[in-house]
Tab-separated table of C-alpha atoms and ligand atoms in Angstrom:
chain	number	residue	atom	x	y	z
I	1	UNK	CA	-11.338	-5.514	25.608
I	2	UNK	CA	-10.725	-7.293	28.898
I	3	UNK	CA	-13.819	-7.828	31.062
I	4	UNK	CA	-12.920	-7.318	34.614
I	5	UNK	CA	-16.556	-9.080	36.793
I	6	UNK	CA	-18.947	-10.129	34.053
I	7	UNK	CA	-19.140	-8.463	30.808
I	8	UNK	CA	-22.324	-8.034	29.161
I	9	UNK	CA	-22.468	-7.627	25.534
I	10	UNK	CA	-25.327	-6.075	23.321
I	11	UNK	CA	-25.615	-8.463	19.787
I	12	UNK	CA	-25.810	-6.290	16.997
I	13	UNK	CA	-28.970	-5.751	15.439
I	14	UNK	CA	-30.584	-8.253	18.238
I	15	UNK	CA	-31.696	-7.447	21.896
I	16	UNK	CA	-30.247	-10.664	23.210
I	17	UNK	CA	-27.005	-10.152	25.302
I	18	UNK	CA	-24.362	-12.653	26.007
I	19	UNK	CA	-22.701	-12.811	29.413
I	20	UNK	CA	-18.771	-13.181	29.174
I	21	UNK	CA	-17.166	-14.547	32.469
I	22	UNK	CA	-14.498	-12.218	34.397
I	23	UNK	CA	-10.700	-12.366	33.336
I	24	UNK	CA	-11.046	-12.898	29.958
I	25	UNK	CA	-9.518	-10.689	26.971
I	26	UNK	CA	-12.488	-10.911	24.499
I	27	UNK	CA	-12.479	-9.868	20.972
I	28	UNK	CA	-15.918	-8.885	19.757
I	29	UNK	CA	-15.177	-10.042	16.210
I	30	UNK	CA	-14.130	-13.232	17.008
I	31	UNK	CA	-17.338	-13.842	18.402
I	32	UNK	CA	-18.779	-12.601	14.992
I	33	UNK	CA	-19.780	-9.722	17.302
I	34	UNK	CA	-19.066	-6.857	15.942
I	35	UNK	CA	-20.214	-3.042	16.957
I	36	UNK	CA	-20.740	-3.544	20.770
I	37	UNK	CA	-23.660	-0.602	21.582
I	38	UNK	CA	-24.423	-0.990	17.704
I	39	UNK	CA	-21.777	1.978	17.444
I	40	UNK	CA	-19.494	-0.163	14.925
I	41	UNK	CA	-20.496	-0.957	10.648
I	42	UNK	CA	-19.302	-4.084	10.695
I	43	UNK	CA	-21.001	-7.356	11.423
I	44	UNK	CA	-19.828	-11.138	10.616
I	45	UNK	CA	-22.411	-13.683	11.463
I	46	UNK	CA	-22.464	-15.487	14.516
I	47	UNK	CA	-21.903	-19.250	12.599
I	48	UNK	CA	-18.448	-18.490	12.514
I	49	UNK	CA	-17.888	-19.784	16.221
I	50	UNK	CA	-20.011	-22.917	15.107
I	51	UNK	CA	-17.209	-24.715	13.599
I	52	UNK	CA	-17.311	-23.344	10.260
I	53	UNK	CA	-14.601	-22.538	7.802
I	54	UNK	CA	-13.487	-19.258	8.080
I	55	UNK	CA	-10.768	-16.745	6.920
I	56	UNK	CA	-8.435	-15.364	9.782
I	57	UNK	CA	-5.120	-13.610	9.890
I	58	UNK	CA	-1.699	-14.643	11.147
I	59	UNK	CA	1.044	-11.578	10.729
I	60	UNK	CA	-0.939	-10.186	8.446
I	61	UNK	CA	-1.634	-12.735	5.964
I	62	UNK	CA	-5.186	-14.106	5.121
I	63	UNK	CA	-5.237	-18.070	6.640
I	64	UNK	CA	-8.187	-20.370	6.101
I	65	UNK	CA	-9.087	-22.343	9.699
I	66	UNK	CA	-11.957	-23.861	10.929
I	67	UNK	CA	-13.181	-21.826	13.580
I	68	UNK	CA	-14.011	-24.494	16.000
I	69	UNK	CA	-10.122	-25.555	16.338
I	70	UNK	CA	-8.800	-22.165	15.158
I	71	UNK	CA	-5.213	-21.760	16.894
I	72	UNK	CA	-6.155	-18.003	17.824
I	73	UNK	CA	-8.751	-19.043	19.841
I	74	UNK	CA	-7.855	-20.536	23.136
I	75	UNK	CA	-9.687	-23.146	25.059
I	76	UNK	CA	-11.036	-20.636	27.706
I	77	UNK	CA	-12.027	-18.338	25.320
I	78	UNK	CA	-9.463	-15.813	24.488
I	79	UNK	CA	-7.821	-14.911	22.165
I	80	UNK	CA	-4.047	-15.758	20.853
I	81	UNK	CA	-1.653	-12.095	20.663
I	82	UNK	CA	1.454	-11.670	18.584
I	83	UNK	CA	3.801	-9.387	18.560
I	84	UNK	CA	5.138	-7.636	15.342
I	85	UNK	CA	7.519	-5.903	15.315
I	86	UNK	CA	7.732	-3.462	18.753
I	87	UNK	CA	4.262	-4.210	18.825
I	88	UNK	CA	2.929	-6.696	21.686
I	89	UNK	CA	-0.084	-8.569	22.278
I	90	UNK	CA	-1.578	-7.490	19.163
I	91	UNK	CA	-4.313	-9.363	17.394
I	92	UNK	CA	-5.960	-9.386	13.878
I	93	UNK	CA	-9.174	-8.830	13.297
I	94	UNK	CA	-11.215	-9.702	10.337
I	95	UNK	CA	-14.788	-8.771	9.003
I	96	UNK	CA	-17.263	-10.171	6.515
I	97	UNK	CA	-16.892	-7.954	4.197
I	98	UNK	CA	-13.327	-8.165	2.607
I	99	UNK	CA	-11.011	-7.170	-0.128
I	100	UNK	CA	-13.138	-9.725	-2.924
I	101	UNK	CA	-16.439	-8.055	-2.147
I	102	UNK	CA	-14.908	-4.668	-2.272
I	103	UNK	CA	-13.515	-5.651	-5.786
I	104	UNK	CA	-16.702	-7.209	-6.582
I	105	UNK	CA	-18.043	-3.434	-5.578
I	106	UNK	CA	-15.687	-1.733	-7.640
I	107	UNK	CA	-15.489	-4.033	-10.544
I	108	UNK	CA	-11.664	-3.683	-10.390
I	109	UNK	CA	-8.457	-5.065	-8.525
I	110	UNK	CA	-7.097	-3.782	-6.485
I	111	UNK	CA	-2.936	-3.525	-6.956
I	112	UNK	CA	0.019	-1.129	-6.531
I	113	UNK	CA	1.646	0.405	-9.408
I	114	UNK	CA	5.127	1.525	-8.161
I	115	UNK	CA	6.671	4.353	-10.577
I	116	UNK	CA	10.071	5.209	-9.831
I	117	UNK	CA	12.940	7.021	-11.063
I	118	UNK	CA	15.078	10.003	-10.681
I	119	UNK	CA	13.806	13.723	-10.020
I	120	UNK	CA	12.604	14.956	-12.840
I	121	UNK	CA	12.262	11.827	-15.045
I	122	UNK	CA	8.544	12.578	-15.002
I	123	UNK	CA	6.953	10.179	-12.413
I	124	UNK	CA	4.338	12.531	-10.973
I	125	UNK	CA	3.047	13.954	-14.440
I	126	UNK	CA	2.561	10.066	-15.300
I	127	UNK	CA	1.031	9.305	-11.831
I	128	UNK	CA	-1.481	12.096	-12.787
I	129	UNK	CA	-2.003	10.821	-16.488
I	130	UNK	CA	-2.831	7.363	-15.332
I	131	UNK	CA	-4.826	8.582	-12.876
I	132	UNK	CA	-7.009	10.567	-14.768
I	133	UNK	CA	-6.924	7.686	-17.891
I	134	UNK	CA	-8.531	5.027	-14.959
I	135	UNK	CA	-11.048	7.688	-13.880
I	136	UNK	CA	-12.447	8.100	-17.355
I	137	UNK	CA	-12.585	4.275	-17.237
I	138	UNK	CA	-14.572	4.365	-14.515
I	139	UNK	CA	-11.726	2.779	-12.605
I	140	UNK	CA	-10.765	4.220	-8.712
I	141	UNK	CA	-7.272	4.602	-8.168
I	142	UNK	CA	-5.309	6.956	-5.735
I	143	UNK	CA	-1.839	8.872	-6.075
I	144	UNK	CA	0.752	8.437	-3.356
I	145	UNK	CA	3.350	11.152	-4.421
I	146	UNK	CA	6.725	10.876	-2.263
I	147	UNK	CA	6.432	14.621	-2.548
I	148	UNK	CA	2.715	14.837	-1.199
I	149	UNK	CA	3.307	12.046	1.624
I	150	UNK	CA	6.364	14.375	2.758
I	151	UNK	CA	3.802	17.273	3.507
I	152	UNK	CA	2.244	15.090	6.061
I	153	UNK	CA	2.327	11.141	6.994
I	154	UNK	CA	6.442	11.560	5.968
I	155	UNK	CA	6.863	15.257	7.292
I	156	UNK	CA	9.349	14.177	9.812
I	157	UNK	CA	11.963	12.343	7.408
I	158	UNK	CA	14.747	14.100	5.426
I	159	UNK	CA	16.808	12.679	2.635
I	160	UNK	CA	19.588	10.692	4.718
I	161	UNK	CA	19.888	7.126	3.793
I	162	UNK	CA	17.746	5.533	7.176
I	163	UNK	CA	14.615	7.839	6.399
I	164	UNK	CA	14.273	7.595	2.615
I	165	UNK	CA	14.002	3.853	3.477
I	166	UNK	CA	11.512	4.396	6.023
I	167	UNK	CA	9.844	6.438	3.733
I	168	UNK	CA	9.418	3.956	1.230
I	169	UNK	CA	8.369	1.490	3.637
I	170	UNK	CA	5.428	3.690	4.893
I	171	UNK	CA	4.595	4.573	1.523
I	172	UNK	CA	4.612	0.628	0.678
I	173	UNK	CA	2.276	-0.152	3.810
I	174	UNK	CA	-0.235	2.587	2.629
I	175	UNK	CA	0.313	1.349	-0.693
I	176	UNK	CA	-0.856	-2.234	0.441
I	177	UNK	CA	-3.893	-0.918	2.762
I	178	UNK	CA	-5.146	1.161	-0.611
I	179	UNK	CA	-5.089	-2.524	-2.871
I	180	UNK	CA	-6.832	-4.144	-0.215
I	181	UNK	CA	-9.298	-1.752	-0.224
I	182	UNK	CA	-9.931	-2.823	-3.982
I	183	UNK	CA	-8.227	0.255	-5.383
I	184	UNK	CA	-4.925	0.804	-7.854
I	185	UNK	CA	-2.742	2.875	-6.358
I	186	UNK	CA	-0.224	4.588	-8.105
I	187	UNK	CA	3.193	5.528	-5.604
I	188	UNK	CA	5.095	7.786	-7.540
I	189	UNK	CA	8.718	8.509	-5.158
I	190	UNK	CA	11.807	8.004	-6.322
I	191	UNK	CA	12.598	4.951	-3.996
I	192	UNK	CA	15.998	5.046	-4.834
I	193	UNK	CA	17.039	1.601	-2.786
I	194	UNK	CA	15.647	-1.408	-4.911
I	195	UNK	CA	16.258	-3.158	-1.302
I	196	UNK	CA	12.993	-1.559	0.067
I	197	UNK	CA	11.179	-1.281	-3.091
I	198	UNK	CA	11.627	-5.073	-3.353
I	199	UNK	CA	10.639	-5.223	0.229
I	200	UNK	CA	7.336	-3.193	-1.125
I	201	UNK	CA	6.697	-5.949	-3.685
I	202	UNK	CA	6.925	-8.934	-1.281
I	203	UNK	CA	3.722	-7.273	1.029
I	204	UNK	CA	1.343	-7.942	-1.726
I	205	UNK	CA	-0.047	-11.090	-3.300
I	206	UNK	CA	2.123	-12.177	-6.284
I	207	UNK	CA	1.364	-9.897	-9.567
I	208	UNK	CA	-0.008	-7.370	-7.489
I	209	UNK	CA	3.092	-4.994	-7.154
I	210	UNK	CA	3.786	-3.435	-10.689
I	211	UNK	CA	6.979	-1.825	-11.077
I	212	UNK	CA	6.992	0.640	-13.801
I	213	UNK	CA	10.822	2.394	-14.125
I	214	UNK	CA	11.457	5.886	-15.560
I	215	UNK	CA	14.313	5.167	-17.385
I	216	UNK	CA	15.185	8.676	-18.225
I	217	UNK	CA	19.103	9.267	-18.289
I	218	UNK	CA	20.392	11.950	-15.876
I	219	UNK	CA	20.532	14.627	-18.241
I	220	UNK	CA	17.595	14.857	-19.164
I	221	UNK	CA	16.216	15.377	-15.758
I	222	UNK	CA	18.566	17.750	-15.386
I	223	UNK	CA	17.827	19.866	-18.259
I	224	UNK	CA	14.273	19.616	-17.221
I	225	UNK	CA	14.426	20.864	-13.522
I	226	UNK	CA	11.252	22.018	-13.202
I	227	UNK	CA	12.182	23.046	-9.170
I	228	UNK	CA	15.381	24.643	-9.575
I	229	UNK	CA	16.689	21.676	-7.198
I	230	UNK	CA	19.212	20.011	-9.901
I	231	UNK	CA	21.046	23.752	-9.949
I	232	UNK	CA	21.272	24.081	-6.267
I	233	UNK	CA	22.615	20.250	-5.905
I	234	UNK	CA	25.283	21.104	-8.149
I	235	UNK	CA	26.042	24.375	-6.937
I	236	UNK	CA	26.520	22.654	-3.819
I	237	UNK	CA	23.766	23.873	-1.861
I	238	UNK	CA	21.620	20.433	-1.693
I	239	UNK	CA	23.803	17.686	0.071
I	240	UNK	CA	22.391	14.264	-0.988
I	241	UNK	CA	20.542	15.003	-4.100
I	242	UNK	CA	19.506	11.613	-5.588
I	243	UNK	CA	21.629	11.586	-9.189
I	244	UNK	CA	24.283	14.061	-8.312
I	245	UNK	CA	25.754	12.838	-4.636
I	246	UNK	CA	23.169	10.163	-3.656
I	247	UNK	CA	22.406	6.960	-5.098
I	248	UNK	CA	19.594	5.048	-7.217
I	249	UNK	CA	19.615	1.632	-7.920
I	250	UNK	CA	17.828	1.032	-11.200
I	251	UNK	CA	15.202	-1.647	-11.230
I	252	UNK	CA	16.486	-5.432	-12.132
I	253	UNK	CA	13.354	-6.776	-13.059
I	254	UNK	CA	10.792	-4.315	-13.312
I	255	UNK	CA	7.585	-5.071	-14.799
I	256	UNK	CA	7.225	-2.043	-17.290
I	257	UNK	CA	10.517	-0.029	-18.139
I	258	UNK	CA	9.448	3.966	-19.870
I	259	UNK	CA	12.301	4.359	-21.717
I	260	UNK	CA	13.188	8.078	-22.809
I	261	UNK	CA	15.748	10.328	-23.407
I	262	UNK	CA	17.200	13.486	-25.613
I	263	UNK	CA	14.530	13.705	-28.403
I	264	UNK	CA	12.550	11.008	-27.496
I	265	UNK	CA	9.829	11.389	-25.097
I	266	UNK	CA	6.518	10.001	-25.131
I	267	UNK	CA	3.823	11.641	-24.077
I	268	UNK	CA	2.783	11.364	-20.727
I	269	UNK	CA	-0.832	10.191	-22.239
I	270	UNK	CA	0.793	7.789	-24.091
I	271	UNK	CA	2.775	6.522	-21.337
I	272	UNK	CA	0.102	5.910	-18.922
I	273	UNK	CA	-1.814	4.273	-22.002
I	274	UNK	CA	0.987	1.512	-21.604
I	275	UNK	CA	0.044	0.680	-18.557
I	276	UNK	CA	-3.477	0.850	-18.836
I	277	UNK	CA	-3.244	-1.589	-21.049
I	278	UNK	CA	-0.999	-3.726	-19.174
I	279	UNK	CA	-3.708	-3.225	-16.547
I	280	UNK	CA	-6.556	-4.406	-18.545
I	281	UNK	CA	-3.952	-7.533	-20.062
I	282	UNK	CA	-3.240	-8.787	-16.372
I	283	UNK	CA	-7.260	-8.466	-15.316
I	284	UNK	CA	-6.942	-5.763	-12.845
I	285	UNK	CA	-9.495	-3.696	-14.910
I	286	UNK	CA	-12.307	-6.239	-13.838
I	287	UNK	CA	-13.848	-8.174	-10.546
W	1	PPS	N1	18.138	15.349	-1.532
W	1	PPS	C1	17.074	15.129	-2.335
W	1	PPS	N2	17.101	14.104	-3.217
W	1	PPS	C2	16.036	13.895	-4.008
W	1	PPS	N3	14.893	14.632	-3.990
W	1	PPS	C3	14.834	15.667	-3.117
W	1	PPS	C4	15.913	15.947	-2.269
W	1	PPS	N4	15.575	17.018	-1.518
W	1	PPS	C5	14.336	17.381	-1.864
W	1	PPS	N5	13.884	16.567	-2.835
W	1	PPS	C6	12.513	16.671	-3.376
W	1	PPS	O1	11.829	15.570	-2.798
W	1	PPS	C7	11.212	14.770	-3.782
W	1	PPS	C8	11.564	13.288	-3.590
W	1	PPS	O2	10.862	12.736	-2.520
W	1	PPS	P1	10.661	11.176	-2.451
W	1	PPS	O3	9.851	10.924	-1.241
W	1	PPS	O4	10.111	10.710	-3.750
W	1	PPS	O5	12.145	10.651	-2.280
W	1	PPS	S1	12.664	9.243	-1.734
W	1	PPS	O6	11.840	8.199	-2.364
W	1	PPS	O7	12.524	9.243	-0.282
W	1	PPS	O8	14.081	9.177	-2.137
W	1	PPS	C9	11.742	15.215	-5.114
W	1	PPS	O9	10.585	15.256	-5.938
W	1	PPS	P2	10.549	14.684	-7.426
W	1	PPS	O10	11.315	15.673	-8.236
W	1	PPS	O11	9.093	14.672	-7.744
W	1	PPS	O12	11.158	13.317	-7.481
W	1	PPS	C10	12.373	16.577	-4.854
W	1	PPS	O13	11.464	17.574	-5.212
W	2	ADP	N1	6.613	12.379	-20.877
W	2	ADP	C1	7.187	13.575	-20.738
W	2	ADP	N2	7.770	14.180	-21.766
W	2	ADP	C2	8.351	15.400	-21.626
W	2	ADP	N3	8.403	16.079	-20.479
W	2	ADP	C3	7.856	15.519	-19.409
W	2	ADP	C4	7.216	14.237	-19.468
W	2	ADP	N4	6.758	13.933	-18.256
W	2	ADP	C5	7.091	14.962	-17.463
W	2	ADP	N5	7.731	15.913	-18.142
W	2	ADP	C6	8.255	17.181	-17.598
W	2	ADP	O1	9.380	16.855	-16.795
W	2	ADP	C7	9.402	17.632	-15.628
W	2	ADP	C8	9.455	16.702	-14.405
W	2	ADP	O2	8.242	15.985	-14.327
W	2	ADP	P1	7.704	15.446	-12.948
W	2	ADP	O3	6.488	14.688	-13.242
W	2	ADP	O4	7.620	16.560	-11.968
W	2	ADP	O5	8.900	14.454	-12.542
W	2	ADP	P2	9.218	13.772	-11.157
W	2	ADP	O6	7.924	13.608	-10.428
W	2	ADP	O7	9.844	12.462	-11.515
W	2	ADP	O8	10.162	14.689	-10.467
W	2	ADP	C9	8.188	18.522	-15.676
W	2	ADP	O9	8.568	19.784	-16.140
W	2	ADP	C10	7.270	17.851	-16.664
W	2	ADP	O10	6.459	18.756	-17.351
C-alpha cells in the first residue's frame, strides 16, 4: 500500500492507531500489522520490528534476519521489491503462523510425491490408491492429476513441447504451495521432460520431492488403453502422443521405481502400500 498524506492504520485487535508519514510504500506485515480494518486472519506480533530474530523471505526462500537490520527494510521505512521473473517490485510477505505449525496441526509433512510415466501405465489409479491409503491414516493429502489440472488451471495448453513444460511447471508450483501448506500431494502427469520434473524437485527443501516412476513398458499401456487414445495415435489421428511420436525421458534417479509389465502387475493397493511405507520410513507420516 502506498500512503499518499498521512496514513492511519487500525492495530489489530487494539484501538491504538499508528500514523505512517506520506510517500512511503508500507507493508502491513512488516510492521507485524496484519488485517488493516481487522478484515485480514493473520496477525504476527508487533516485537518483530524490535530487533528480534525473525524469519523473512528472499525469492522465495525462508531467510533468518534480525529484524532491526533486516536488508528488506529500508532506513526510511519501506520496504525492499524484487523482481522475479516479469514480475516487478514484488515483495514477500510472511505470517506467524507457518508451514511447522501447520505440520504441527496436521501431525504430518508436508511433501510432493511426483508419479510419472506413460499413458496408461497406471499413475492416476495409484494417485487414487495412495490417496485413499493416507486418508484412512488419518493423513491429508491432495491429487494433482495432469488430466484434472487440464480441465481448468492448464485448460489453455495443448501437447506441443513449450506447454507440456509449462504445464509441469504450474503443476510443480501448486505442488510446492500444497507441501507448504503441511499436506502430501500426490501429482500424477506424465511429465515427460525429466528437465522440468528435475526443475520440480529443486523448489522444495531437500527430501521433500519424491519421485515415484511407472516403469510400465509401452505395451502394456497400450494393450490397456482405457481412452481409446493409444488406437487413434497410431491410426494417425493424435499427432504427438507421448510413447508413439512424442518423447519421455525415464527418470535417472528416481526415488521409488513401480516396476511392471506382461503378467506382472501389482496391485494398485499394493503399490501405494510401497510408498506409504516409504512415507512413514522418511518421517513424513509425523510432526
Ligand atoms: N498427445 C498426447 N500425449 C499424451 N497424453 C495425451 C495427449 N493428448 C491427450 N492426452 C491425454 O492427456 C493426459 C496427459 O496429460 P498430462 O498433463 O499428464 O501430460 S503432460 O505431463 O503435459 O505431458 C493423458 O492422460 P493419462 O492417460 O492419464 O496419462 C491423456 O489422456
Ligand atoms: N496396478 C495395476 N495393475 C493392472 N492394471 C492397472 C493398474 N493400475 C492401473 N491399471 C489399469 O490401467 C489403465 C490405466 O490406468 P490409469 O490410472 O488411468 O493410468 P494413467 O493415469 O497413467 O493414464 C486403467 O484401465 C487401469 O484400470
Amino acid at each position: 500500500m502506498t500512503a499518499v498524506g498521512n496514513l492511519t492504520l487500525n492495530l489489530y485487535k487494539s484501538s491504538e492507531t499508528l500514523t505512517i508519514p506520506s510517500k512511503v510504500t508500507v507493508f502491513p506485515q512488516k510492521l507485524g500489522i496484519c488485517g488493516v480494518g481487522g478484515r485480514s486472519s493473520c496477525f504476527a506480533p508487533i516485537k518483530a520490528m524490535e530487533g528480534s530474530k525473525t524469519t523473512t523471505h528472499v525469492n522465495g526462500q525462508p531467510k533468518q534476519v534480525d529484524s532491526s537490520t533486516d536488508a528488506d527494510i529500508l532506513g526510511n521505512g519501506t520496504v525492499q521489491t524484487s523482481t522475479v521473473g516479469n514480475s516487478s517490485n514484488i515483495a514477500w510477505h510472511s505470517c506467524s503462523v507457518g508451514k511447522s505449525e501447520r505440520q504441527e496441526l496436521l501431525n504430518q509433512k508436508g511433501c510432493v510425491v511426483w508419479i510419472t510415466g506413460l499413458s496408461g501405465s497406471g499413475k492416476s489409479t495409484l494417485a487414487c490408491a495412495l490417496g485413499h491409503a493416507l486418508h484412512a491414516r488419518g493423513k491429508l493429502a491432495y491429487i494433482l492429476d495432469g488430466d484434472n489440472c487440464r480441465h481448468g488451471l492448464n485448460s489453455d495448453l495443448s501437447f506441443k513441447a513449450e506447454d507440456r513444460a509449462e504445464n509441469i511447471r504450474r503443476i510443480g508450483e501448486v505442488a510446492k504451495l500444497f507441501s507448504d501448506a503441511g499436506v502430501i500431494c500426490i501429482a500424477s502427469l506424465i511429465s515427460p521432460f525429466r528437465k522440468e520434473r528435475d526443475a520440480c524437485r529443486a523448489l522444495l527443501p531437500e527430501g521433500d520431492f519424491i519421485e515415484v516412476y511407472m516403469d510400465v513398458p509401452l505395451q502394456v499401456c497400450e494393450s490397456r488403453d482405457p481412452k481409446g487414445l493409444y488406437k487413434l495415435a497410431r491410426a494417425g489421428k493424435i499427432k504427438g502422443f507421448t510413447g508413439i511420436d512424442d518423447p519421455y525421458e525415464p527418470p535417472l534417479n528416481s526415488e521409488i521405481i513401480l516396476h511392471q509389465g506382461e503378467g506382472m502387475c501389482d496391485s494398485p493397493n499394493t503399490l501405494a502400500e510401497v510408498i506409504v511405507s516409504y512415507l512413514e520410513r522418511k518421517g513424513y507420516l509425523e510432526a
